[in-house]
Amino acid sequence: MSAELICQANGAARAGTPAAASPQRAAGRPVRPVIGVLADGTVCFAPVGEVVVDGALVVCHLCGRSFRSVAAHLNSHGWTKERYCDAFGLERGQSLESDHTRKLRAAALAARLLFEPAMREGSAAGRARARAGLLTADAAAAARGRSFPQQRRKKAAAARTKNPSASVAKANRDRARQRLVVVAAAAAERLGYADIGALVADRTRQGSSLAAISREAGLHKDWLARHLRTVDPVAAQVVAQAATEAVRARWLPAVRALGYADLASYLRQRHGQDHQTVSAMAAELDVSRHAVQAALREQGVAVIAHAAKRHAADQRAAAVAAGLGFASVGDYISQRRAQGLTWRAIAAESGEPQTWLRRQAV
């Protein structure tokens, strides 16, 4: 017996069909080659997660033969449809018939609905359960805790391929922006304004904050602070400029008392040249640290974390390098390491800790 027939016979035996009967029952219907074996040893004649349709027939995963209805054929293997779908990665609602067979079955059922009272009663009961949402609830309960079948995963992968992630992300962003525009328009209309920009401009002139305006409009207190730039960029720019002018006006007396003409010159001198920290400047101006950080970003001054300590560290490194006769500590370490000196020897020569020297080398 050929290897292929042996595999088919073994597959038929595992599926519950007598091995000797398989070649005879396959007469007139070509048997597909074995393409794999499941984890439990069941031979597979069709791809897992797929239903192979051959014209008006459907291929059985268990024996490789084609039938108008594999669901009706499964009884010969001793299998149920639920077991079949779970074993071969198919969705439980997947039809195991071809389109042609489904059309014939639909026509027959339509005729039975006309002439059989029991069919009409059962159909009416099913429609009532569907309208009440009971069928959906039952399906959700049945699917709870069960992993997605391979067929569902393949469909999802195919959908992602047809809709690239970039285009999907753009569509989601556009939809979210449109939702924000609708919410903003409704909030402005509730307070009697044509649009959100008019509302914000009027309330800002009256001295209200964005948080107060959001609450008045029935929104979250941070809604306008987060989304005004999206729904109305012009209004957001006006608000930002007004806030900047208010900060400058509030800080100007303190800045001038320290001998600076304006806020920009103060920030550049104190942070960029005097290496004062953000906290130190905040205490000097009697404002919050976050306000100073915002002012630095607005003036285009890079915020340096631990400015005073870093400046002191740079000065120390420069002093050590000058005492050793090098442009930098890094140049000194590179030369000494090239000469074969150990870190202990370099530390002894320079009088600096090994840990500090290693950090300078990095």
Short mmCIF file of N, CA and C in Angstrom, two decimals, residues 82 86 90-93 139-149 152-153:
data_model
loop_
_atom_site.label_atom_id
_atom_site.label_comp_id
_atom_site.label_asym_id
_atom_site.label_seq_id
_atom_site.Cartn_x
_atom_site.Cartn_y
_atom_site.Cartn_z
N GLU A 82 -19.69 21.02 16.25
CA GLU A 82 -18.97 21.81 17.25
C GLU A 82 -17.55 21.29 17.43
N ASP A 86 -14.06 23.31 16.37
CA ASP A 86 -13.02 23.54 17.37
C ASP A 86 -11.70 22.91 16.96
N LEU A 90 -12.28 26.61 13.03
CA LEU A 90 -13.36 27.30 12.33
C LEU A 90 -14.28 27.97 13.34
N GLU A 91 -14.89 29.06 12.93
CA GLU A 91 -15.89 29.70 13.78
C GLU A 91 -17.12 28.80 13.88
N ARG A 92 -17.75 28.81 15.03
CA ARG A 92 -18.87 27.88 15.25
C ARG A 92 -20.06 28.19 14.36
N GLY A 93 -20.18 29.41 13.90
CA GLY A 93 -21.26 29.76 13.00
C GLY A 93 -20.92 29.55 11.54
N ALA A 139 -24.89 34.14 22.65
CA ALA A 139 -23.64 34.01 21.89
C ALA A 139 -22.46 34.54 22.69
N ALA A 140 -22.66 35.66 23.39
CA ALA A 140 -21.57 36.22 24.20
C ALA A 140 -21.22 35.29 25.35
N ALA A 141 -22.24 34.70 25.97
CA ALA A 141 -21.97 33.77 27.08
C ALA A 141 -21.24 32.53 26.59
N ALA A 142 -21.62 32.04 25.40
CA ALA A 142 -20.96 30.86 24.87
C ALA A 142 -19.51 31.13 24.48
N ALA A 143 -19.22 32.37 24.03
CA ALA A 143 -17.87 32.71 23.59
C ALA A 143 -16.96 33.14 24.73
N ARG A 144 -17.52 33.41 25.91
CA ARG A 144 -16.72 33.92 27.02
C ARG A 144 -15.68 32.89 27.45
N GLY A 145 -14.44 33.32 27.51
CA GLY A 145 -13.37 32.43 27.95
C GLY A 145 -12.81 31.54 26.86
N ARG A 146 -13.36 31.63 25.64
CA ARG A 146 -12.88 30.79 24.54
C ARG A 146 -11.99 31.61 23.62
N SER A 147 -10.85 31.09 23.26
CA SER A 147 -9.92 31.81 22.41
C SER A 147 -10.47 31.92 20.99
N PHE A 148 -9.99 32.93 20.25
CA PHE A 148 -10.42 33.11 18.87
C PHE A 148 -9.95 31.94 18.02
N PRO A 149 -10.81 31.40 17.15
CA PRO A 149 -10.37 30.33 16.26
C PRO A 149 -9.41 30.88 15.19
N ARG A 152 -10.92 33.13 12.50
CA ARG A 152 -11.13 34.53 12.87
C ARG A 152 -9.82 35.31 12.82
N ARG A 153 -8.74 34.69 13.23
CA ARG A 153 -7.43 35.36 13.19
C ARG A 153 -7.01 35.66 11.76
#
